[in-house]
Coordinates of C-alpha atoms in Angstrom, one line a residue:
Chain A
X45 CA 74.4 -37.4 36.8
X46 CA 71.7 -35.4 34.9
X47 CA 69.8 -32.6 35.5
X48 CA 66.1 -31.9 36.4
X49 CA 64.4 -28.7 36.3
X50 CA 62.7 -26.9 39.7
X51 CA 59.9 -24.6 39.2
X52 CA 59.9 -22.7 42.8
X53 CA 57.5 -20.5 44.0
X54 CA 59.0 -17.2 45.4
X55 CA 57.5 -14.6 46.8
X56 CA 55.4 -13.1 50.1
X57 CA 52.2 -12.7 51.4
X58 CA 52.0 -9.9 49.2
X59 CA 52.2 -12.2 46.2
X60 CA 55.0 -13.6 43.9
X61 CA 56.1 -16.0 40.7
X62 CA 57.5 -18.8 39.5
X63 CA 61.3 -18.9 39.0
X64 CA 63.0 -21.9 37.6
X65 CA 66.5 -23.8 38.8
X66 CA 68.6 -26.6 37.4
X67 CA 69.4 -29.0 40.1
X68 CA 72.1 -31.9 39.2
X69 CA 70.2 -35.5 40.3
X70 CA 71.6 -38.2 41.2
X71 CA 70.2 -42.1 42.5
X72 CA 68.2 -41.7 46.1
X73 CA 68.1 -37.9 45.8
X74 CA 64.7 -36.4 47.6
X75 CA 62.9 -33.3 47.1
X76 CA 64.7 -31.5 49.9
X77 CA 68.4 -32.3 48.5
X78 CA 67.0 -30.4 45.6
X79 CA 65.6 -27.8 46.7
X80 CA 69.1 -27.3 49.2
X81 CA 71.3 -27.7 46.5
X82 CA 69.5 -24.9 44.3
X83 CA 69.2 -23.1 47.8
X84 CA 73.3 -23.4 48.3
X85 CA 74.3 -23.0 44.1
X86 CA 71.2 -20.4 43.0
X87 CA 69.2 -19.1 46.0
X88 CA 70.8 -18.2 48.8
X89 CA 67.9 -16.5 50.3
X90 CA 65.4 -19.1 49.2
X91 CA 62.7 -19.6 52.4
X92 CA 62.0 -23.3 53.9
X93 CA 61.7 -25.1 56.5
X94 CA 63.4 -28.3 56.8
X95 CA 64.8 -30.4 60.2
X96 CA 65.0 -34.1 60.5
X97 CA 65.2 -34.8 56.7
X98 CA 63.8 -38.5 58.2
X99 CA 59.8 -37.6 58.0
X100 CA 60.1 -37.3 61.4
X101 CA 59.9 -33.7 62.2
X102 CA 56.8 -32.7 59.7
X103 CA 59.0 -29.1 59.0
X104 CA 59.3 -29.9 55.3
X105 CA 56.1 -30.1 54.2
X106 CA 55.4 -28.1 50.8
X107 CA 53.0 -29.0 47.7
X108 CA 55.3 -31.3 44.9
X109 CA 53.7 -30.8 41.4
X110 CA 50.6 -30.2 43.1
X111 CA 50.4 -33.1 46.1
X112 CA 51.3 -32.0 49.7
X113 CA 54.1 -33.9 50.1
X114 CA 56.9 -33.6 52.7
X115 CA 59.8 -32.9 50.8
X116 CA 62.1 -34.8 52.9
X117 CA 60.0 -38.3 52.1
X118 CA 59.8 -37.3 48.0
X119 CA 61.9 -39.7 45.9
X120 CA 62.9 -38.0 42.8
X121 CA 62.6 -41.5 41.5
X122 CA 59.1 -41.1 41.9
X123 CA 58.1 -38.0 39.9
X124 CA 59.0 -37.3 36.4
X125 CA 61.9 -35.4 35.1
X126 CA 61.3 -34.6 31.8
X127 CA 59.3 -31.7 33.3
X128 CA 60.2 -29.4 35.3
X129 CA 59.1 -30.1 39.1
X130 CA 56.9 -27.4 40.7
X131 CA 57.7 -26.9 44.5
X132 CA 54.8 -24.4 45.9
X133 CA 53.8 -23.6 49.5
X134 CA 50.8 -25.1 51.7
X135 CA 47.8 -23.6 50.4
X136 CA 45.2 -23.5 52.9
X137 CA 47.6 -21.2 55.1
X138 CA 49.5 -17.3 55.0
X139 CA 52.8 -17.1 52.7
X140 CA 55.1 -15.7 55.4
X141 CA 58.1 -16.3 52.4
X142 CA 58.6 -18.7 49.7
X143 CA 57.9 -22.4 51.2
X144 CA 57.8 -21.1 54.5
X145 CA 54.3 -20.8 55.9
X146 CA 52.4 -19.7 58.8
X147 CA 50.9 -22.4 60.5
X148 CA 50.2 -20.7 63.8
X149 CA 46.2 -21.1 63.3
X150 CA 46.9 -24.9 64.0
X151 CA 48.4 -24.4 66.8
X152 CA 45.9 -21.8 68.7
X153 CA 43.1 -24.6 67.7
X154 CA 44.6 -27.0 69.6
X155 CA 44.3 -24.6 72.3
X156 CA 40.8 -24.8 72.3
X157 CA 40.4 -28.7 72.3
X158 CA 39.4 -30.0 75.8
X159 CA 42.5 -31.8 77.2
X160 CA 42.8 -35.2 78.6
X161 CA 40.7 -35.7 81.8
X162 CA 41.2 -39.2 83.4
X163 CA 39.2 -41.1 85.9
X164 CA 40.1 -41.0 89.1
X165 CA 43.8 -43.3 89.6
X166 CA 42.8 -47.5 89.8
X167 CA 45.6 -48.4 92.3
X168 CA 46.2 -46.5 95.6
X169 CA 49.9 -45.0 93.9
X170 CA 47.9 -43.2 92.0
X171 CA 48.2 -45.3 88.4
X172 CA 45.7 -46.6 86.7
X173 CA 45.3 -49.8 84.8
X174 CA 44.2 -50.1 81.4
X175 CA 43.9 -53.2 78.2
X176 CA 46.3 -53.0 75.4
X177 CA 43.5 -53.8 73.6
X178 CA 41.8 -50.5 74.0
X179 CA 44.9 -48.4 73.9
X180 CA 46.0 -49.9 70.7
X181 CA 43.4 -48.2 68.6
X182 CA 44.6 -45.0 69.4
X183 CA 48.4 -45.6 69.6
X184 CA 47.8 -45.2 65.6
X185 CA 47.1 -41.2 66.0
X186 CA 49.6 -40.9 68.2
X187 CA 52.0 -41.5 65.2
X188 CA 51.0 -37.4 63.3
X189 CA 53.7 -35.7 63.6
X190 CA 51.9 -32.4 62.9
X191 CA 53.2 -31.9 59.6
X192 CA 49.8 -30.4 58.9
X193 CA 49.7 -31.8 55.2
X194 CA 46.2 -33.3 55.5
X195 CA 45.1 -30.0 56.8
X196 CA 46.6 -28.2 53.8
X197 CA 44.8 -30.9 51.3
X198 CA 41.4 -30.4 53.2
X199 CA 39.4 -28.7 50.4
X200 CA 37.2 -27.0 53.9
X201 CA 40.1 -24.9 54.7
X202 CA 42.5 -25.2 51.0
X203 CA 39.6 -24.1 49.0
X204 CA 36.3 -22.4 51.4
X205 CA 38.7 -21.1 53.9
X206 CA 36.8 -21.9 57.1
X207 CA 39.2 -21.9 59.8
X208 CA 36.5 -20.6 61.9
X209 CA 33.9 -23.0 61.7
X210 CA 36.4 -26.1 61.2
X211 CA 39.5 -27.4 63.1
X212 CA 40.4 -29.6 60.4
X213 CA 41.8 -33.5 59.6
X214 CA 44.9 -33.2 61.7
X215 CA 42.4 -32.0 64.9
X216 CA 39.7 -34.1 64.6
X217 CA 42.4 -37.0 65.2
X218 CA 43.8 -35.5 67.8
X219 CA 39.8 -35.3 69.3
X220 CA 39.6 -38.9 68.4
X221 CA 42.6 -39.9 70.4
X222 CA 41.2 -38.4 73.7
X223 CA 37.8 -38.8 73.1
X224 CA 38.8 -43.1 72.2
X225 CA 41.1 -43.1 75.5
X226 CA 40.0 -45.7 78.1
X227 CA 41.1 -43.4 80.7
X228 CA 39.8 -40.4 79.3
X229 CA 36.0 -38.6 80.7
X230 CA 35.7 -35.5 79.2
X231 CA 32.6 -34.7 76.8
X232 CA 33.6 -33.3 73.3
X233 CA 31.0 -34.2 71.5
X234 CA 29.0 -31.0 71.7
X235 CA 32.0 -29.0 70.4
X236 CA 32.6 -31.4 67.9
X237 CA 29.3 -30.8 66.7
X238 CA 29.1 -27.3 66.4
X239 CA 32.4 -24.9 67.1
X240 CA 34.6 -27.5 65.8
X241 CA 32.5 -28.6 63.0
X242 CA 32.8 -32.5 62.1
X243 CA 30.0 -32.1 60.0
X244 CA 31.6 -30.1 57.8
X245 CA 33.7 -33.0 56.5
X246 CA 32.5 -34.4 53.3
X247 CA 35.1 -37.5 54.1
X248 CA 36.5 -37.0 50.8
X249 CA 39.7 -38.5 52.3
X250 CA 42.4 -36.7 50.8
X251 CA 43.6 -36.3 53.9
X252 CA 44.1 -40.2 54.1
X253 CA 46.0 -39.9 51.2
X254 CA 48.4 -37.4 52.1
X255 CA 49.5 -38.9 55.4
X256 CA 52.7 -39.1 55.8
X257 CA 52.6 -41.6 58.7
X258 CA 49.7 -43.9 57.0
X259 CA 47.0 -42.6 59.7
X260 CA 43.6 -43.6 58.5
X261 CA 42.2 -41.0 59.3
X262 CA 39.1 -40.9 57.6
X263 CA 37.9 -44.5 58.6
X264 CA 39.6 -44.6 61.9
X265 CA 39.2 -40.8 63.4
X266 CA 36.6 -38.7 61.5
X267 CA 33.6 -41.2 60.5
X268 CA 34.0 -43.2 64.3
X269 CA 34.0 -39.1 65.7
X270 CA 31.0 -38.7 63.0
X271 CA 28.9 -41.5 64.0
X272 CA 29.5 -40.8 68.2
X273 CA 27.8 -37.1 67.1
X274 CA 25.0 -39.0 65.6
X275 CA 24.5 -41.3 69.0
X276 CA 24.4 -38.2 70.7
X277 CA 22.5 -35.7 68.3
X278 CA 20.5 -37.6 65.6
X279 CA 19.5 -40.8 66.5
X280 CA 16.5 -41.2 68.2
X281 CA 15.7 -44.8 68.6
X282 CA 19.4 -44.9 69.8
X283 CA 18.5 -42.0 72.3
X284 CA 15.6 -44.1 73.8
X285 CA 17.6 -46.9 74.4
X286 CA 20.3 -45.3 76.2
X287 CA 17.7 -43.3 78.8
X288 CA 16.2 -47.0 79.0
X289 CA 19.2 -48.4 79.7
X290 CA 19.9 -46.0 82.0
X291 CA 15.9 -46.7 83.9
X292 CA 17.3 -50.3 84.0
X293 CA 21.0 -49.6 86.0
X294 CA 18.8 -47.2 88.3
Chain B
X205 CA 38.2 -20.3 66.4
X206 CA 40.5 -17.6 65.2
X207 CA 40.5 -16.4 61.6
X208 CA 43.4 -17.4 59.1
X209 CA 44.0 -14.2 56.4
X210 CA 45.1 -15.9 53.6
X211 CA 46.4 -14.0 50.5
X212 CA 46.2 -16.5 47.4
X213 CA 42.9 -16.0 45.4
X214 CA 40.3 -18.4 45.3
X215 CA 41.1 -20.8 42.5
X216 CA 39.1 -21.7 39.5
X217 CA 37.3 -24.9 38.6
X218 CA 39.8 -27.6 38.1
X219 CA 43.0 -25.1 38.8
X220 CA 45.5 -27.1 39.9
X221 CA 49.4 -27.9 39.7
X222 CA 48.8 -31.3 39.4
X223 CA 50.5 -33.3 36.8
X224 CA 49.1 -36.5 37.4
X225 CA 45.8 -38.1 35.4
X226 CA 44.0 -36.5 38.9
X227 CA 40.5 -36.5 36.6
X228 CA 40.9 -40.5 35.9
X229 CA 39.3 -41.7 39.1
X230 CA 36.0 -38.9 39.6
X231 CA 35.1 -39.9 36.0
X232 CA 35.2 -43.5 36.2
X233 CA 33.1 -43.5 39.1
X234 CA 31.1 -41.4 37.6
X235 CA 31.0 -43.6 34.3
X236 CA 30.2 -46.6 37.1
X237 CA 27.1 -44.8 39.1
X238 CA 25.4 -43.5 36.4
X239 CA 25.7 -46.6 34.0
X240 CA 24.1 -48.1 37.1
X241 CA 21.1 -45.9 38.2
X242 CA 20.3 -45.8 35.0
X243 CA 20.1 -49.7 34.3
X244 CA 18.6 -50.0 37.9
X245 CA 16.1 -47.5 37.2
X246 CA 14.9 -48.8 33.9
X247 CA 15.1 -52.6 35.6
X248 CA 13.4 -51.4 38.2
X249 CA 10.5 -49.5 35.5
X250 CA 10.0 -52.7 34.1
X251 CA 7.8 -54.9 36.2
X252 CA 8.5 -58.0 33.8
X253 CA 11.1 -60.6 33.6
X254 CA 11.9 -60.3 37.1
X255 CA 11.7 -64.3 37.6
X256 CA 12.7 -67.3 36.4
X257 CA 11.9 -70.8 37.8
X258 CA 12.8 -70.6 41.6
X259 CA 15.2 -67.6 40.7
X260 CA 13.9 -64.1 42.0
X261 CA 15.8 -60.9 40.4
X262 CA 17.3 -58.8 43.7
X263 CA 15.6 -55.7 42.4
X264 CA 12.7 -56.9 42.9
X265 CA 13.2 -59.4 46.5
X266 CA 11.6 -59.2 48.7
X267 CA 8.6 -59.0 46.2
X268 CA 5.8 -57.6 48.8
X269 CA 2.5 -57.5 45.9
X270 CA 3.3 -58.7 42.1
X271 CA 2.2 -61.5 39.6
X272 CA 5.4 -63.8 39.9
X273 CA 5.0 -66.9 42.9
X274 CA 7.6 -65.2 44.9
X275 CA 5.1 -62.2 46.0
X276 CA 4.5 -62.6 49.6
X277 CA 0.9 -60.7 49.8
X278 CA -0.1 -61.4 46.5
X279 CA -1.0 -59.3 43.1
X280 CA -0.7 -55.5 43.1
X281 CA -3.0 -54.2 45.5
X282 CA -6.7 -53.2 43.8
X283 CA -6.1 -50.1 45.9
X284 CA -3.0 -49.2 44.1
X285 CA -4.0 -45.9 41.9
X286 CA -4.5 -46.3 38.3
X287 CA -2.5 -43.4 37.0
X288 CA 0.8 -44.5 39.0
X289 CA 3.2 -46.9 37.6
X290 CA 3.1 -49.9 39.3
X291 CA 6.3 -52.0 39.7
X292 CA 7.4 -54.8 42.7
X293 CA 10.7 -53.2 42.5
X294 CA 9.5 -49.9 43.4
X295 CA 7.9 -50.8 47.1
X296 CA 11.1 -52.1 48.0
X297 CA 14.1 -50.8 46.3
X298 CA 14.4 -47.4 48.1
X299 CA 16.1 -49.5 51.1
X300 CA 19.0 -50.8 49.2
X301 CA 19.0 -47.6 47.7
X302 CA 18.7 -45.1 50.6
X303 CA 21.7 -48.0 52.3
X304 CA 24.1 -46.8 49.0
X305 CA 23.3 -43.2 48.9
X306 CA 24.4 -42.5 52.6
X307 CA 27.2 -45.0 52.9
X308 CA 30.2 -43.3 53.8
X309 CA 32.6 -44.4 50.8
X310 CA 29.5 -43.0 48.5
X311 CA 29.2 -40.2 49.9
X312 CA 32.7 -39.4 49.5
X313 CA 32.9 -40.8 46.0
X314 CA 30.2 -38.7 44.9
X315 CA 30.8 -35.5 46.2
X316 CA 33.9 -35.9 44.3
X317 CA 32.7 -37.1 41.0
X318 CA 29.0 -35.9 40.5
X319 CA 29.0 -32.4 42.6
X320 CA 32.9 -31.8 42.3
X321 CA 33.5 -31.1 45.8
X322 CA 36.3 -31.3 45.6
X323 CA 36.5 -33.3 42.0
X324 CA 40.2 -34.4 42.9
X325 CA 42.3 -33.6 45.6
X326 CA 43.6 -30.5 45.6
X327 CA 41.9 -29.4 42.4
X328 CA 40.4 -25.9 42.2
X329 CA 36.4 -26.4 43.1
X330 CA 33.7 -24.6 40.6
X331 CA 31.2 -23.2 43.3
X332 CA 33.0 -20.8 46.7
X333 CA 30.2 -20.9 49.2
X334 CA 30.0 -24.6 51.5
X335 CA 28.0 -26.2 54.0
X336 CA 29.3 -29.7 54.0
X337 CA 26.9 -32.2 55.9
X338 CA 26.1 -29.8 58.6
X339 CA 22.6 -28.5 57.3
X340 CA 20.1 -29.5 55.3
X341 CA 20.0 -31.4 52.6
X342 CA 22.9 -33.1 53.7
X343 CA 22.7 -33.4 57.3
X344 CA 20.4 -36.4 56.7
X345 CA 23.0 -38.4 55.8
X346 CA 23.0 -38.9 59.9
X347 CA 20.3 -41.2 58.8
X348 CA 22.4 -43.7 57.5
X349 CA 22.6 -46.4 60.6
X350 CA 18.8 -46.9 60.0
X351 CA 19.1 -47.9 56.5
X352 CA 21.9 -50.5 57.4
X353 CA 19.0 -51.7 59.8
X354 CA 16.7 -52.2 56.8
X355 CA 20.0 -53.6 54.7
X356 CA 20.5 -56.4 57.1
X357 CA 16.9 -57.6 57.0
X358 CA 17.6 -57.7 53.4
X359 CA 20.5 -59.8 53.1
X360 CA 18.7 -62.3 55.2
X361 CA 16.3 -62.0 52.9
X362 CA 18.3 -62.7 49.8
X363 CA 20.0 -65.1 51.7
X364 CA 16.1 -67.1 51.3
X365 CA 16.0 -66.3 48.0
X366 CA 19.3 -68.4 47.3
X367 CA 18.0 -71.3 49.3
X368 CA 14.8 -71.2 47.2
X369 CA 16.6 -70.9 44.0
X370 CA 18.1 -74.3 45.2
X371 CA 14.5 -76.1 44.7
X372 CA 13.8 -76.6 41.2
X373 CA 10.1 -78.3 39.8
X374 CA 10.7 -81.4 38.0
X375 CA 8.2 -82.2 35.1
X376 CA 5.8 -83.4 37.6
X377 CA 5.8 -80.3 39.6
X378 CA 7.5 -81.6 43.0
X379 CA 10.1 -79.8 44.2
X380 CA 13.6 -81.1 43.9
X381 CA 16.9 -79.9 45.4
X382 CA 19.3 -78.5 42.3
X383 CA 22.5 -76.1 42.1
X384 CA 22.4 -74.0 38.7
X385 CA 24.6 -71.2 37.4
X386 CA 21.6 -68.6 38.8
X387 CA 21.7 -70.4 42.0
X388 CA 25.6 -69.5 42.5
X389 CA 24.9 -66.3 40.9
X390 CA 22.5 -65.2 43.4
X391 CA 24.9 -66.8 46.3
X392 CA 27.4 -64.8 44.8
X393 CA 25.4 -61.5 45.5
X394 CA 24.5 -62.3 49.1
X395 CA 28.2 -63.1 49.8
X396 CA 29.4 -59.7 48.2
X397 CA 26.5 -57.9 49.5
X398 CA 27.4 -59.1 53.2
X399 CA 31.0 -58.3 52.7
X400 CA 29.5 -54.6 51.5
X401 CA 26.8 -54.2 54.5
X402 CA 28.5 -56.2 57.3
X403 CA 32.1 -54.0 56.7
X404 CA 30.0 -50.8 57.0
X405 CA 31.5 -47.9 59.1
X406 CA 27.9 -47.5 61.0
X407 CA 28.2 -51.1 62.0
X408 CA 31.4 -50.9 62.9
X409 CA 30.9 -47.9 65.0
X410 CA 27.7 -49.9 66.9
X411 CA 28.9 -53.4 67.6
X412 CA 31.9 -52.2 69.6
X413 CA 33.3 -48.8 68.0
X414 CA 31.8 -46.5 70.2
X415 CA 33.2 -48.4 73.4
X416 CA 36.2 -46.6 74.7
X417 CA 37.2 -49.9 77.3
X418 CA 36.2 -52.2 74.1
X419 CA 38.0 -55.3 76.1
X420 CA 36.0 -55.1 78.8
X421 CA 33.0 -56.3 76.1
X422 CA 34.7 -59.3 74.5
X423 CA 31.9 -60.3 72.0
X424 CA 31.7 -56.8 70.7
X425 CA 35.5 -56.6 70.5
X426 CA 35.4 -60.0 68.5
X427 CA 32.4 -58.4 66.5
X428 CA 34.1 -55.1 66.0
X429 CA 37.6 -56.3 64.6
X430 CA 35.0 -58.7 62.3
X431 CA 33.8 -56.0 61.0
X432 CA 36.8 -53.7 60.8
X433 CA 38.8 -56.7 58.5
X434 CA 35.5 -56.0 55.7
X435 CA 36.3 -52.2 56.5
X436 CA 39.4 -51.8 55.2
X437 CA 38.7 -52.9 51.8
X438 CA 34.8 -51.0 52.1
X439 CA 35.4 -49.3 48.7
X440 CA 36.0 -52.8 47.2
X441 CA 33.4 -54.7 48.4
X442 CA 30.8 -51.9 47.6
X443 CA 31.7 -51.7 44.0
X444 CA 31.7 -55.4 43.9
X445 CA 28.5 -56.0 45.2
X446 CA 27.0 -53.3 43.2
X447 CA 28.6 -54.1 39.8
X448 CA 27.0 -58.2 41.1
X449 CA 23.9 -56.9 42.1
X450 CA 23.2 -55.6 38.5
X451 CA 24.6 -58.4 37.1
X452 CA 22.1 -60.7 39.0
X453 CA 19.2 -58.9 37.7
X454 CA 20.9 -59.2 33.9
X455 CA 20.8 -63.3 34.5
X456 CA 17.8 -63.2 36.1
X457 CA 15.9 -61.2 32.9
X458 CA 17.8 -62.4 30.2
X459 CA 16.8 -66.1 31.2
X460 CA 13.1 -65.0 32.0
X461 CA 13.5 -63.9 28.0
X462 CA 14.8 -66.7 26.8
X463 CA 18.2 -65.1 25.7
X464 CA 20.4 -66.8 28.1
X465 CA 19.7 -70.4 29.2
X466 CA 20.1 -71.2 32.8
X467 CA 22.5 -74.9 32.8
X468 CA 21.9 -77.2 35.5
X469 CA 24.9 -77.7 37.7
X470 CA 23.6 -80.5 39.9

């Protein structure tokens, strides 16, 4: 058994510093085992959040040397040890202590998000009938499980700080999966436009990245969400041919 | 939407707790544009050495007015002002050009490794104020879907262009059918530049993407997964095709200068 190094960042919203802890490693050891070994030995008052330890739960999720990374999915095996590991909170929201942040924001944007609206039922018991086909492509956002890491990476809220004008990565796939439902009827696209700001997304795709669960986001949520704005906003020829189209079913 | 206070400072340019080589990738793509526009620029500057036997540089294809026998209207225009530089690759080449600079992978590649927006994942940023592609300039990237209109007139195009570089004159000047290494080397560029245009997130979004009930439309669900499968690998393709692109223009002018030879396959 050896022994790696664990630069943690303590502190409050007020501020606070680095403090390093041995940790004893042994084979299949993750980031959390770590961090609850130096939390049981060293730091009994040490702040995280931590459930499932199965990347299930999204609790865990804290920046390893650098990368938002849930610490529950981080193979020691997989970062070096010869220096010592840093262990920071999410950046792009408050410190309430430690690794333990406050992620409330995401939750009052999802508020705002139109909810599903389906069509009126198919079949006289009130269900409706749909192809797997077209429920397939959004079973894959259906997999987040809101560990907000792609919202923390998102350099539009991590570095410019505009929660106001941008619901962020882990939203806009939420948005995709209604707005992509075969049942669904509601009208997004104007929000998405302006209060919830798509077009602030310079699809960098670090939020790909950083998915835990493999979501594409990028490819499969924000540049389809992107290009259904442009339908309805900037393209003009396309614009024409819909109001044609329409002439033609009248 | 609510406001988040959030205590840390704003960090500096390239601030980060990052241990990994996170620099690596924004500078090799940034190595790999600008070698590019600037050999495409000076190709493009040339006018010269576009040609060579039934081989017509992609730079310069389709050639609207120029000397070689490929131009489609004939010499440069008598119109054309004195004082501007005159060039076939110039009338044409903002297309291809305009296609590249709105794609969605470029975009993304070189926000990150020419403007530093961010330069890596979370890596500190050097400028603190941020519009994204909601204003101008860069809300004309929404212009993108008609450039992949123009793109796919070009790769038909260049598709021509290989069947004509299959017809070579014999001593006698009639035209017989041939395969050289610039023949393939042309195919070559229409196959990766299909792969590139055809797997592009635009296209992908208008053949089918758009559709929430996509089975009810079978041909654009057959045409939408065709075009998702080039998707996924989008970033590979487009580097491809623009590393082959150059490349053909290299064969093209080095055997209209004698440097290389072009060897008759068939």
């Amino acid at each position: 058994m050896s022994t790696a190094t664990f630069r943690i960042w303590r502190g409050d919203a007020q501020g606070g510093e680095f403090r390093e802890y041995p940790a004893e490693v042994s084979e299949g050891m993750v980031v959390l085992d770590a961090l609850l070994q130096i939390q049981a030995r060293h730091a009994n008052d040490l702040a995280c959040r931590w459930n499932c330890k199965a990347g299930k739960c999204g609790s865990c999720s804290a920046e390893v040397n650098g990368i938002p990374r849930l610490m529950c999915m981080t193979r020691l095996s997989q970062i070096p040890l010869d220096q010592p590991v840093t262990i920071e909170p999410l950046k792009a929201f408050p410190v309430v202590r430690d690794l333990a942040t406050d992620l409330s924001w995401n939750y009052r944007v999802k508020k705002k998000i139109k909810p599903f609206k389906p069509r009126p039922p198919d079949a006289a018991d009130g269900t409706w009938r749909m192809a797997q086909e077209d429920v397939d492509r959004v079973q894959e956002f259906r997999k987040c499980i809101e560990c907000f890491l792609c919202q923390d990476v998102c350099h539009v809220l991590r570095e410019h700080h505009q929660h106001e004008k941008f619901i962020g990565p882990r939203f806009l796939v939420y948005t995709a999966a209604l707005e992509m439902h075969p049942l669904d009827t509601e009208d997004r696209l104007p929000e998405l436009k302006q209060a919830h700001g798509v077009g602030l997304c310079n699809i960098t795709k670090c939020c790909t990245k950083v998915c835990p669960e493999d979501i594409t986001i990028t490819d499969n949520a924000i540049i389809p969400l992107k290009e259904r704005v442009v339908d309805e906003f900037y393209d003009p020829l396309g614009w024409l041919a819909k109001q044609a189209r329409n002439a033609l079913k009248r | 939407m609510t406001q988040v206070e959030l205590s840390p400072a704003p960090r500096r340019f390239g601030e980060t707790s990052r241990s990994d080589a996170w620099w690596a990738q924004p500078l090799a793509v940034f190595s790999g544009l600008s070698a590019f526009v600037v050999y495409s620029t000076w190709a493009a500057f040339q006018g010269t050495h576009y040609h060579f036997g039934p081989y017509l540089s992609p730079f310069y294809s389709p050639e609207l007015f120029g000397d070689s026998p490929h131009a489609l209207f004939g010499p440069k225009p008598g119109l054309w002002p004195s004082w501007l530089p005159f060039s076939p690759a110039l009338l044409i080449l903002w297309i291809p050009a305009g296609f590249r600079t709105t794609c969605y992978y470029y975009r993304g590649a070189y926000y990150k490794s020419f403007w530093a927006d961010p330069v890596a994942c979370a890596v500190g940023e050097p400028r603190k104020s941020y519009l994204g592609e909601n204003s101008l300039p860069l809300i004309l990237q929404n212009v993108h879907r008609y450039f992949l209109y123009l793109a796919l007139v070009f790769l038909l195009v260049l598709a021509h262009d290989v069947w004509k570089a299959l017809w070579f004159a014999d001593a006698a000047g009639k035209m017989t059918f041939g395969i050289g290494v610039g023949t393939l080397v042309l195919a070559v560029n229409v196959v990766l530049l299909g792969g590139y245009t055809i797997g592009c997130h635009s296209l992908r979004h208008l053949v089918g993407g758009g559709l929430d009930e996509i089975s009810c439309a079978p041909t654009c669900a057959n045409a939408w997964r065709c075009v998702s499968c080039l998707n996924r690998r989008h970033m590979l393709w487009a580097w491809m095709s623009l590393f082959w692109v150059g490349f053909s223009d290299v064969y093209v002018r080095l055997c209209a200068l004698g440097v290389w030879h072009d060897l008759r396959i068939v």
